[in-house]
GROMACS .gro file of N, CA and C in nm:
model
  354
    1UNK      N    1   2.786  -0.442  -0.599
    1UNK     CA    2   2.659  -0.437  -0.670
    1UNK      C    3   2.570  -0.556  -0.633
    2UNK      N    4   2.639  -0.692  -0.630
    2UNK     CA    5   2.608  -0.794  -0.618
    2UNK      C    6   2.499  -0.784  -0.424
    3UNK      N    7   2.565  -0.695  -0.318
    3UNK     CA    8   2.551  -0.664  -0.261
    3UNK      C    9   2.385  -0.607  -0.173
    4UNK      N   10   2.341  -0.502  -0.293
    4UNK     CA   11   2.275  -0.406  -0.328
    4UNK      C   12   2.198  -0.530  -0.313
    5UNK      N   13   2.167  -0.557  -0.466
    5UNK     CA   14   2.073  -0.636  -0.507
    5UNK      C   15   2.031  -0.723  -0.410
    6UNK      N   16   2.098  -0.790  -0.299
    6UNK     CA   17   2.071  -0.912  -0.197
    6UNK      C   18   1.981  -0.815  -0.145
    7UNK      N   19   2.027  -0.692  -0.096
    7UNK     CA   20   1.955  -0.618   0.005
    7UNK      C   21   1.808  -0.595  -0.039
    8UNK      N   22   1.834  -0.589  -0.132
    8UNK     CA   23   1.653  -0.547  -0.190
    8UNK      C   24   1.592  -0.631  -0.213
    9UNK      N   25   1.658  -0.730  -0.277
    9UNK     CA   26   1.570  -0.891  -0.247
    9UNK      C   27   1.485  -0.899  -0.099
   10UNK      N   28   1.621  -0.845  -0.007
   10UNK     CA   29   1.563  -0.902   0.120
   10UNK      C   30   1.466  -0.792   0.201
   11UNK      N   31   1.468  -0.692   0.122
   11UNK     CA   32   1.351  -0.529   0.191
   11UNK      C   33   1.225  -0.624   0.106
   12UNK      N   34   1.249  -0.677  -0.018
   12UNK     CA   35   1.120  -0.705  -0.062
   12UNK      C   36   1.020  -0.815   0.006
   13UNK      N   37   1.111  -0.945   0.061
   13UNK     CA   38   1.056  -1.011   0.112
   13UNK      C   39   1.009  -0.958   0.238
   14UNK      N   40   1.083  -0.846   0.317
   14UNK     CA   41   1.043  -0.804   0.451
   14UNK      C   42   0.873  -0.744   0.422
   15UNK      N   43   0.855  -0.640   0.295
   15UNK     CA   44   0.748  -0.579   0.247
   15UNK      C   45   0.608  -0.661   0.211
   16UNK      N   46   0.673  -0.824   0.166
   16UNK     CA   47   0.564  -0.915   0.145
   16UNK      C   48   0.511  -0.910   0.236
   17UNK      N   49   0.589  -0.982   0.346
   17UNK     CA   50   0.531  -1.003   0.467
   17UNK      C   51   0.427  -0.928   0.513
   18UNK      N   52   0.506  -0.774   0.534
   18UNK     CA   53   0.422  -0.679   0.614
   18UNK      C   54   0.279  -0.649   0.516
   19UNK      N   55   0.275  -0.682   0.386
   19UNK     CA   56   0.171  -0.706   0.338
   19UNK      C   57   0.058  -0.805   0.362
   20UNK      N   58   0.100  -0.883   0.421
   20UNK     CA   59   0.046  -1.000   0.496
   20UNK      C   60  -0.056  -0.957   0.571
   21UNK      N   61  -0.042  -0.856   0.657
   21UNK     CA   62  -0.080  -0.815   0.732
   21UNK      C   63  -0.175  -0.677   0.755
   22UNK      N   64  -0.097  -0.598   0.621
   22UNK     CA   65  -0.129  -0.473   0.587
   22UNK      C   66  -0.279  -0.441   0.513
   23UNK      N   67  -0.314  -0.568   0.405
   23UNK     CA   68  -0.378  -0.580   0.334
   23UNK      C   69  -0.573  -0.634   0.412
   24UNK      N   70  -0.532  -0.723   0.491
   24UNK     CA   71  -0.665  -0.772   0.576
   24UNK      C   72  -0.696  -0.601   0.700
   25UNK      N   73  -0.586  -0.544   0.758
   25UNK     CA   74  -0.611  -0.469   0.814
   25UNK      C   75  -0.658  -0.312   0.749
   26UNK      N   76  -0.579  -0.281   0.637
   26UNK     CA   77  -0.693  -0.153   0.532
   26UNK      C   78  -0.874  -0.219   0.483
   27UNK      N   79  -0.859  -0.337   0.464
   27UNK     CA   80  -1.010  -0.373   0.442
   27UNK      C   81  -1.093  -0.412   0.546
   28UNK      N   82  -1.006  -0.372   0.701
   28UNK     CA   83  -1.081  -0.359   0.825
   28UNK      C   84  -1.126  -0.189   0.832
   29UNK      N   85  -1.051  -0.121   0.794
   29UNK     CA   86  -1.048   0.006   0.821
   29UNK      C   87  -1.175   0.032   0.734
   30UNK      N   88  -1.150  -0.030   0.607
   30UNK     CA   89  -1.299  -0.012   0.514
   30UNK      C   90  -1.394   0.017   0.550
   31UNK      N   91  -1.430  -0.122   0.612
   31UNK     CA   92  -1.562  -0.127   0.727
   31UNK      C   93  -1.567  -0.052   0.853
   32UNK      N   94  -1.470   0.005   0.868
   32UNK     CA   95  -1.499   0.099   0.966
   32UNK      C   96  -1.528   0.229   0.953
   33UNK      N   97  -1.460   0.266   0.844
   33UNK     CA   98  -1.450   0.404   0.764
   33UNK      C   99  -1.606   0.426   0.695
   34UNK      N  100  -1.687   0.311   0.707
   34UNK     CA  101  -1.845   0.286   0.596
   34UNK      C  102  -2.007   0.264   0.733
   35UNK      N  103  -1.926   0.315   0.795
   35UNK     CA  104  -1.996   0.292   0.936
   35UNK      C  105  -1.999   0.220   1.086
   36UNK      N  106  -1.893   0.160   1.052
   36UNK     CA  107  -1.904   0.062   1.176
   36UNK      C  108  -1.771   0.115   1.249
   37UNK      N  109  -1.760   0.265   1.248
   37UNK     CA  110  -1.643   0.313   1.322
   37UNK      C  111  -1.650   0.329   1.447
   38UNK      N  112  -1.534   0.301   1.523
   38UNK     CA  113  -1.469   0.265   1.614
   38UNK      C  114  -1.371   0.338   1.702
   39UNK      N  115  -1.401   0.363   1.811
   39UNK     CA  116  -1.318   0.490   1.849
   39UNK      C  117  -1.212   0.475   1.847
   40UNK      N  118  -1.085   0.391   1.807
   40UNK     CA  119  -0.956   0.403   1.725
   40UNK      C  120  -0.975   0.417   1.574
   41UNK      N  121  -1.046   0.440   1.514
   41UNK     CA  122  -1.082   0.459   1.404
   41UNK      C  123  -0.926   0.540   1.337
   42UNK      N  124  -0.944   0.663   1.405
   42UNK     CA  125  -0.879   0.744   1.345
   42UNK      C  126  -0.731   0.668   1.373
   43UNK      N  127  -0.707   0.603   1.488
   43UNK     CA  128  -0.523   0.598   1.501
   43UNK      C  129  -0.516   0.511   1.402
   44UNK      N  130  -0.591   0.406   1.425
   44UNK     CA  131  -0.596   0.265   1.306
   44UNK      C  132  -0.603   0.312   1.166
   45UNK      N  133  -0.609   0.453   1.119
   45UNK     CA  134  -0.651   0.467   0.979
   45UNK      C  135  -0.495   0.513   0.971
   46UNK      N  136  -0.454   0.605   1.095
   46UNK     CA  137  -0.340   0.652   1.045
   46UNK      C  138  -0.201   0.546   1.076
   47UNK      N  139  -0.222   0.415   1.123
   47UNK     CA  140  -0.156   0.339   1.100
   47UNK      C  141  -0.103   0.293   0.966
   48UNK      N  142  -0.260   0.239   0.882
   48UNK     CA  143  -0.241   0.174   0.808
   48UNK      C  144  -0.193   0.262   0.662
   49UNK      N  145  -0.241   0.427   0.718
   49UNK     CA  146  -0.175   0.498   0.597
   49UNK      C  147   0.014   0.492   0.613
   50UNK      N  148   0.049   0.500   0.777
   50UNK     CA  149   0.204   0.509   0.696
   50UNK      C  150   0.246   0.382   0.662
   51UNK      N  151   0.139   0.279   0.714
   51UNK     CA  152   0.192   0.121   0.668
   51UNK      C  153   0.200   0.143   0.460
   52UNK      N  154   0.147   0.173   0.434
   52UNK     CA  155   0.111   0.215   0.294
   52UNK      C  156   0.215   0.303   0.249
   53UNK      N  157   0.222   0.450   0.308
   53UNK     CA  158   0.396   0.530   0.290
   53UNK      C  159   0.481   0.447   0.281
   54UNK      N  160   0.510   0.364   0.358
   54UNK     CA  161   0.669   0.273   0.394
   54UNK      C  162   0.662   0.182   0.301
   55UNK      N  163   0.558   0.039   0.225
   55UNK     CA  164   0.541  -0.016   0.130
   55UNK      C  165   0.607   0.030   0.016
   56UNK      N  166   0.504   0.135   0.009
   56UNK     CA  167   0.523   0.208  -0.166
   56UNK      C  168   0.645   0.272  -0.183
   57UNK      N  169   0.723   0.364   0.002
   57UNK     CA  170   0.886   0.353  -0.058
   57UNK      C  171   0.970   0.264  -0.069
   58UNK      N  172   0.964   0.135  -0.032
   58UNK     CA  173   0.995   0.033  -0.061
   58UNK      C  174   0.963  -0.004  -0.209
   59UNK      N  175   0.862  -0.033  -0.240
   59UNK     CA  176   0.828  -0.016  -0.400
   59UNK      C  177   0.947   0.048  -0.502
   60UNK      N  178   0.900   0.178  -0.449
   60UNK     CA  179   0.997   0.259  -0.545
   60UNK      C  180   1.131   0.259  -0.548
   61UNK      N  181   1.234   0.148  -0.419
   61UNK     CA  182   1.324   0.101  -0.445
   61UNK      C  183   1.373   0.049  -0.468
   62UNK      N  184   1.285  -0.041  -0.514
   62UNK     CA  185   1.299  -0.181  -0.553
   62UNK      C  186   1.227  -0.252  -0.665
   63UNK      N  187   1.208  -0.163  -0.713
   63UNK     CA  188   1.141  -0.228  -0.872
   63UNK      C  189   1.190  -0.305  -0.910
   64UNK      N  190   1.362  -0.293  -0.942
   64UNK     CA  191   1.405  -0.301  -1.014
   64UNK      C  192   1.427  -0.503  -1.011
   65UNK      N  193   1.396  -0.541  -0.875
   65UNK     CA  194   1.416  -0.693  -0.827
   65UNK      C  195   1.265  -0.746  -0.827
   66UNK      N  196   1.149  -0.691  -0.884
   66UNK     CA  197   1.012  -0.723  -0.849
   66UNK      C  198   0.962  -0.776  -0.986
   67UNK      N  199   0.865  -0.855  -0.967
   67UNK     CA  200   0.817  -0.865  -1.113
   67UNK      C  201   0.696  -0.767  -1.152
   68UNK      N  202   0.726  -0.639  -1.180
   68UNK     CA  203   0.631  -0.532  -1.232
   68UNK      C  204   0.519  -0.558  -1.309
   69UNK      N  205   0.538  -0.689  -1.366
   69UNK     CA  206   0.412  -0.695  -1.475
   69UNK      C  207   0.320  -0.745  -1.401
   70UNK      N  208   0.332  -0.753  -1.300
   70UNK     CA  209   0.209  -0.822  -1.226
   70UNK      C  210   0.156  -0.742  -1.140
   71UNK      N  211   0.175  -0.566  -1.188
   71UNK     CA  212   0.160  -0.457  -1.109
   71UNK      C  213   0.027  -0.371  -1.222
   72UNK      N  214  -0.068  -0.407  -1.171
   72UNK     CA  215  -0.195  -0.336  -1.300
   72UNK      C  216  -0.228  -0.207  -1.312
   73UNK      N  217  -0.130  -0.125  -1.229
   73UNK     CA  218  -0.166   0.016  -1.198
   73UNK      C  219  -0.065   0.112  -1.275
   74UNK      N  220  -0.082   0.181  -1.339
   74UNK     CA  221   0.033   0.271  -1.392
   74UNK      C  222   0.077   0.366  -1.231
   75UNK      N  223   0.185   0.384  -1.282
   75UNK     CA  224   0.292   0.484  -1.151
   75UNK      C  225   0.222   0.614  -1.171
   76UNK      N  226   0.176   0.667  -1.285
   76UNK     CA  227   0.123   0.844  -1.268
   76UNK      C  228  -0.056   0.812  -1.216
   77UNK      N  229  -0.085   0.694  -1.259
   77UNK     CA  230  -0.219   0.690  -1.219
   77UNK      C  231  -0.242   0.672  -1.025
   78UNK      N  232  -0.108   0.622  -1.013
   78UNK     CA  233  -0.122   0.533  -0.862
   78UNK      C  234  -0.128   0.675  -0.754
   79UNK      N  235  -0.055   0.812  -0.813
   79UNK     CA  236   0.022   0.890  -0.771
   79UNK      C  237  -0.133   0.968  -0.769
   80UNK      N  238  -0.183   0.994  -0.895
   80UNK     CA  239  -0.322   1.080  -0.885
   80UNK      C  240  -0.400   1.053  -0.761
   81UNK      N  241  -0.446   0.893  -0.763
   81UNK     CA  242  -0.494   0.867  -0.708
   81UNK      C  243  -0.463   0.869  -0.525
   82UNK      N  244  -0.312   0.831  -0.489
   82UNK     CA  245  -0.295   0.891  -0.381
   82UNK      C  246  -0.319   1.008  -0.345
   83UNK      N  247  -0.271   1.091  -0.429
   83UNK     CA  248  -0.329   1.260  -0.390
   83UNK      C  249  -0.458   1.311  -0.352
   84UNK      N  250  -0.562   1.226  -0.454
   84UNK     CA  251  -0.699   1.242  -0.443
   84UNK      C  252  -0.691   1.194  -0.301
   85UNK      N  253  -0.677   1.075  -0.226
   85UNK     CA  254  -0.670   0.976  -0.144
   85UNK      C  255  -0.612   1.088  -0.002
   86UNK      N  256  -0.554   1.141  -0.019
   86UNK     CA  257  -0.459   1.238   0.079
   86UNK      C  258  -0.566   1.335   0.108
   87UNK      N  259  -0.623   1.392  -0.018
   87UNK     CA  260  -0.685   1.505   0.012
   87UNK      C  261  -0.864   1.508   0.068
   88UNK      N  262  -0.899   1.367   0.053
   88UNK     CA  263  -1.012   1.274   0.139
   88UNK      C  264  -0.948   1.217   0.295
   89UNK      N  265  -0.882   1.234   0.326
   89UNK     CA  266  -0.833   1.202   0.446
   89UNK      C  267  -0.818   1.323   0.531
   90UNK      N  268  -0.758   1.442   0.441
   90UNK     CA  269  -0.720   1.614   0.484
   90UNK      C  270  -0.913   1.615   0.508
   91UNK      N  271  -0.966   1.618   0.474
   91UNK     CA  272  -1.125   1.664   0.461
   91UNK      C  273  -1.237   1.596   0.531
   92UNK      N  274  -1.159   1.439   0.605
   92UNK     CA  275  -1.227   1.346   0.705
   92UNK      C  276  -1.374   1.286   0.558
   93UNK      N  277  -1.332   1.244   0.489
   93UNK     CA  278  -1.392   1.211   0.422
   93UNK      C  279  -1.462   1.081   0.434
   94UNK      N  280  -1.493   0.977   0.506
   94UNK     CA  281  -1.472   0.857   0.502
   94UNK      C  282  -1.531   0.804   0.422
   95UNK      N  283  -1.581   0.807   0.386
   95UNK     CA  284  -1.686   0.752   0.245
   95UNK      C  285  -1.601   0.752   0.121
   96UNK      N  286  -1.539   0.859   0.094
   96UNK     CA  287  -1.461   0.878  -0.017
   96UNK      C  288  -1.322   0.759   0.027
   97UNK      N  289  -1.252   0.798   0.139
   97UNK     CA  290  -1.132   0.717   0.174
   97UNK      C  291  -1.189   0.551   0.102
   98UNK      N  292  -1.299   0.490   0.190
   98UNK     CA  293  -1.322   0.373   0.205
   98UNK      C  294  -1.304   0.332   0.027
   99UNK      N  295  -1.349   0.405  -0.037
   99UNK     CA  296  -1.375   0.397  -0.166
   99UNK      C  297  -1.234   0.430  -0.227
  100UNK      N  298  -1.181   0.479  -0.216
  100UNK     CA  299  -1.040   0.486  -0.268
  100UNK      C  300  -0.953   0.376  -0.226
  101UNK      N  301  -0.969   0.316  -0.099
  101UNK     CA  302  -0.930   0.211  -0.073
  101UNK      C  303  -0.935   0.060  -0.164
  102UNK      N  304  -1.074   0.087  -0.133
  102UNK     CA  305  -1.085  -0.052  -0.238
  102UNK      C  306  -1.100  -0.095  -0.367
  103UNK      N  307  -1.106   0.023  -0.451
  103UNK     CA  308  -1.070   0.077  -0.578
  103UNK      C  309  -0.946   0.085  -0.624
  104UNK      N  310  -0.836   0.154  -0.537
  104UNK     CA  311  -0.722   0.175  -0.594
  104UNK      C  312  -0.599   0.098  -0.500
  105UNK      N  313  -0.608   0.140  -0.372
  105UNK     CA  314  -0.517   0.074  -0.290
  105UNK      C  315  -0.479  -0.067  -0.247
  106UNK      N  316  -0.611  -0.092  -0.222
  106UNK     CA  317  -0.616  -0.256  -0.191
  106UNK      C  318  -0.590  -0.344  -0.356
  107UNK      N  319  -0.623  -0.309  -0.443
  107UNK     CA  320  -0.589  -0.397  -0.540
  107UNK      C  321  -0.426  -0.367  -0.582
  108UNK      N  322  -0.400  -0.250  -0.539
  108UNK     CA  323  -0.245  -0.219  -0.560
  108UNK      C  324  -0.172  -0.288  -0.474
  109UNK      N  325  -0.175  -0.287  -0.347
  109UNK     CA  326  -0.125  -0.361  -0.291
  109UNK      C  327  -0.128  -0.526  -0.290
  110UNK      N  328  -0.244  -0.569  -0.339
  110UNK     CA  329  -0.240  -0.718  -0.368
  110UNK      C  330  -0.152  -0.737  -0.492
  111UNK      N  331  -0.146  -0.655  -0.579
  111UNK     CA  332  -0.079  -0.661  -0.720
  111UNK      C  333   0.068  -0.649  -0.647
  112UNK      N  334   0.140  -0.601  -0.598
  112UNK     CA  335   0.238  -0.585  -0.541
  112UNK      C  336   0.271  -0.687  -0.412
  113UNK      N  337   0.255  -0.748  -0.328
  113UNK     CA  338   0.279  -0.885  -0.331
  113UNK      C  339   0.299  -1.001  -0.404
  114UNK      N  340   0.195  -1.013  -0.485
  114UNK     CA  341   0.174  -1.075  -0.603
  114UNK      C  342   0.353  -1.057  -0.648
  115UNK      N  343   0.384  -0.915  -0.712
  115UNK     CA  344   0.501  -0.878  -0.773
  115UNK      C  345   0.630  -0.917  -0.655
  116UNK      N  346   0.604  -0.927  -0.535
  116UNK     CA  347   0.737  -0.944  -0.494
  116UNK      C  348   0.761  -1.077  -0.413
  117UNK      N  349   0.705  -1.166  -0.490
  117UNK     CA  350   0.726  -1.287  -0.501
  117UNK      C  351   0.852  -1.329  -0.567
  118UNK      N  352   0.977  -1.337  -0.533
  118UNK     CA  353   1.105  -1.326  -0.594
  118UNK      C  354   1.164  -1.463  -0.543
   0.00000   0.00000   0.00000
């Protein structure tokens, strides 16, 4: 058990990191997604979405070693909002994406660094 727990300590610190990184590059995509797009636009968007998939399953395995209260988003709200977020991406939305971004994602993800500070 004792085991477990090291391991997720250590996925969490791997997840900080890649937050490091994850977080300056979706609020590049912002600005790109708001006009100043870029003909990688699209690979770079779909980077930073599975960078975002892989986070949040990390998240969800690791709650249990994170400090949650420093997470401002409810789990059914985070979930709506991805869906909405999915289905602006299905529709090439960029206006909507950019805005879901920095509304819901980007502060989730800063809240979640924040939280896996362990």
């Amino acid at each position: 058990m004792e085991q477990l727990m090291e391991e997720k300590r250590e996925a969490v610190e791997v997840a900080r990191e890649y937050l490091e990184k994850l977080i300056p590059g979706m609020e590049t995509l912002c600005g790109e997604l708001k006009g100043d797009r870029q003909p990688d636009t699209d690979d770079f968007q779909k980077q930073c979405i599975d960078g975002l998939n892989w986070v949040i399953e990390v998240y969800n395995r690791t709650r249990d070693v994170m400090d949650t209260e420093k997470i401002h988003v409810e789990k059914q709200e985070l979930n709506e909002k991805l869906m909405e977020l999915g289905t602006a991406i299905k529709d090439k939305e960029d206006g909507k994406i950019a805005q879901m971004l920095e509304d819901v994602v980007i502060p989730f993800l800063k809240d979640l660094k924040e939280a896996a500070k362990i």
